[in-house]
Amino acid sequence: MDSIERKLAERRERHIDFLKQLVSLNSSVIDMGRRGNELCAQELIESTLSSVGADIDRFEPDNDAMRGHPEYNPGHSYEGRPNIVGVIKGAGGGRSLMINAHADVVPAGAEGWLCPPYEPRIIDGRLYGRGACDMKAGGAAALMALETLHECGIKLAGDVIFESVVDEEGGGNGTLACCLKGYKADAAVIPEPTGLSIMPAHMGWLFYRITFSGKPIHCAFKWKGVNAVDKCLDFMCRMREVERNWAISKRHPYLPPPTLCFTVIHGGDSSSTVPEKCVLDMSLHFHPCETENGRIGSRIDAQLRDEIARFVGSDPWLSANPPQIECFQQGNAYDIGEDHPIVTCVRGCLESCTGRRPEIQGLASGADARLLTNFADTPTVLCGPGSIDNAHSINEYVPVDEYLAAVHMFCKLFTEWCGTAE
């Protein structure tokens, strides 16, 4: 590690400049991932992987191959949106490690930024720009670690697989396509922004669209009609009670309780008419234990539908005109446990590089870790620079020192987990 640390100090500005270059590329998704601009970032990542001796597999996700998979998100086009997978073959005898990073970012907007979102700047030790935190700093840190090892002439014993995927922000089809192509490893790290905490678990999600019907009439005679918006509001009050009960009864060591969030509501057509229809979108985030027999979130989904049935049964109008319930998107949870060898190894490497004992936490949202763990037989941990609290935000940033610490950590992780050739 002495030669590695000298090289890290020598190449500090190179590592910062590479992150700036990556953040300057507008690789945003469009329309929730249905289209995207990832190619510019993917070409930079591909050339960097090639320069460190990786064998490159460049391919666009195949909708036909993914169709029918429980985690597939339909309606997305991948023309000109390739995944880049770089494989650095080890000398043999070591464990393989996968790094999975997404090249896409959410749209930036233009108002309120300290600097233009694709003209990254360092201000008070923070590198600002769209994607700096989520998650170009994490992917760049792992790439710069591989470059550092290459420049030091260090040959790893185990293989390294670097997946730079598209469309993570649109649901994960990029990583799903890698899984279906057969890429797997003994373990994986996804360098999502965790503040260099270690996250061996994340929540799953179910997104529902619930449509309430009413009886329209002139609003001056509202008692003669049935207000679909009122029925929806009554439902929302009932769901808050359900969420409170789950907060008491459903616990996990490092994940928050399940949550219900009302995200979109549309009701009514005219200011003078009792609404005939109201449509509510609602998200449910759940623990790993709620999936049964491979059916995503099946246990808590059944509980939710039972609660809805009781609510509907208590209302004569809704009993005769029950709301329509559609689950339009789903993603599984996962948990490999805090004692898994990859968790222990990452924790030791971080402690060695930073001098502090990193926390074990869980991610309250979702990530692609569930795909690698559940469908590619690759136990996965989340760990990277930056805070999830400012991902997707105006003035998104990553602390420069945290990014550089991540480069150091990945250097140590590659040598510790994969081993080095004699």
PDB file of C-alpha atoms in Angstrom, residues 14 38 60 68 74 97 145 158 176 229 247 251 255 294 326 328 348 355 360 419:
ATOM      1  CA  ARG A  14      -5.762  13.892 -12.077  1.00  0.00           C
ATOM      2  CA  GLU A  38     -25.803   8.595 -21.408  1.00  0.00           C
ATOM      3  CA  GLU A  60     -27.650  -1.798 -25.641  1.00  0.00           C
ATOM      4  CA  GLY A  68     -41.692 -10.610 -18.802  1.00  0.00           C
ATOM      5  CA  PRO A  74     -41.395  -1.304 -20.290  1.00  0.00           C
ATOM      6  CA  LEU A  97     -15.424  -8.231  -7.439  1.00  0.00           C
ATOM      7  CA  ALA A 145      -8.529   3.254  -8.123  1.00  0.00           C
ATOM      8  CA  GLY A 158      -9.268 -12.135  -8.879  1.00  0.00           C
ATOM      9  CA  LEU A 176     -31.124  -5.972 -15.347  1.00  0.00           C
ATOM     10  CA  VAL A 229     -62.281  13.658  -4.265  1.00  0.00           C
ATOM     11  CA  ALA A 247     -44.331   1.995  12.178  1.00  0.00           C
ATOM     12  CA  ARG A 251     -39.103  -3.162  12.483  1.00  0.00           C
ATOM     13  CA  LEU A 255     -33.989   0.159   7.729  1.00  0.00           C
ATOM     14  CA  GLY A 294     -40.373 -14.597  -5.355  1.00  0.00           C
ATOM     15  CA  GLU A 326     -53.347  -0.886 -10.293  1.00  0.00           C
ATOM     16  CA  PHE A 328     -47.810   0.000 -12.044  1.00  0.00           C
ATOM     17  CA  GLY A 348     -12.068  -2.839   7.308  1.00  0.00           C
ATOM     18  CA  GLY A 355      -9.242   6.175  10.590  1.00  0.00           C
ATOM     19  CA  ILE A 360     -23.864   0.164   9.074  1.00  0.00           C
ATOM     20  CA  GLY A 419      -5.787 -10.500  -3.730  1.00  0.00           C
TER      21      GLY A 419
END
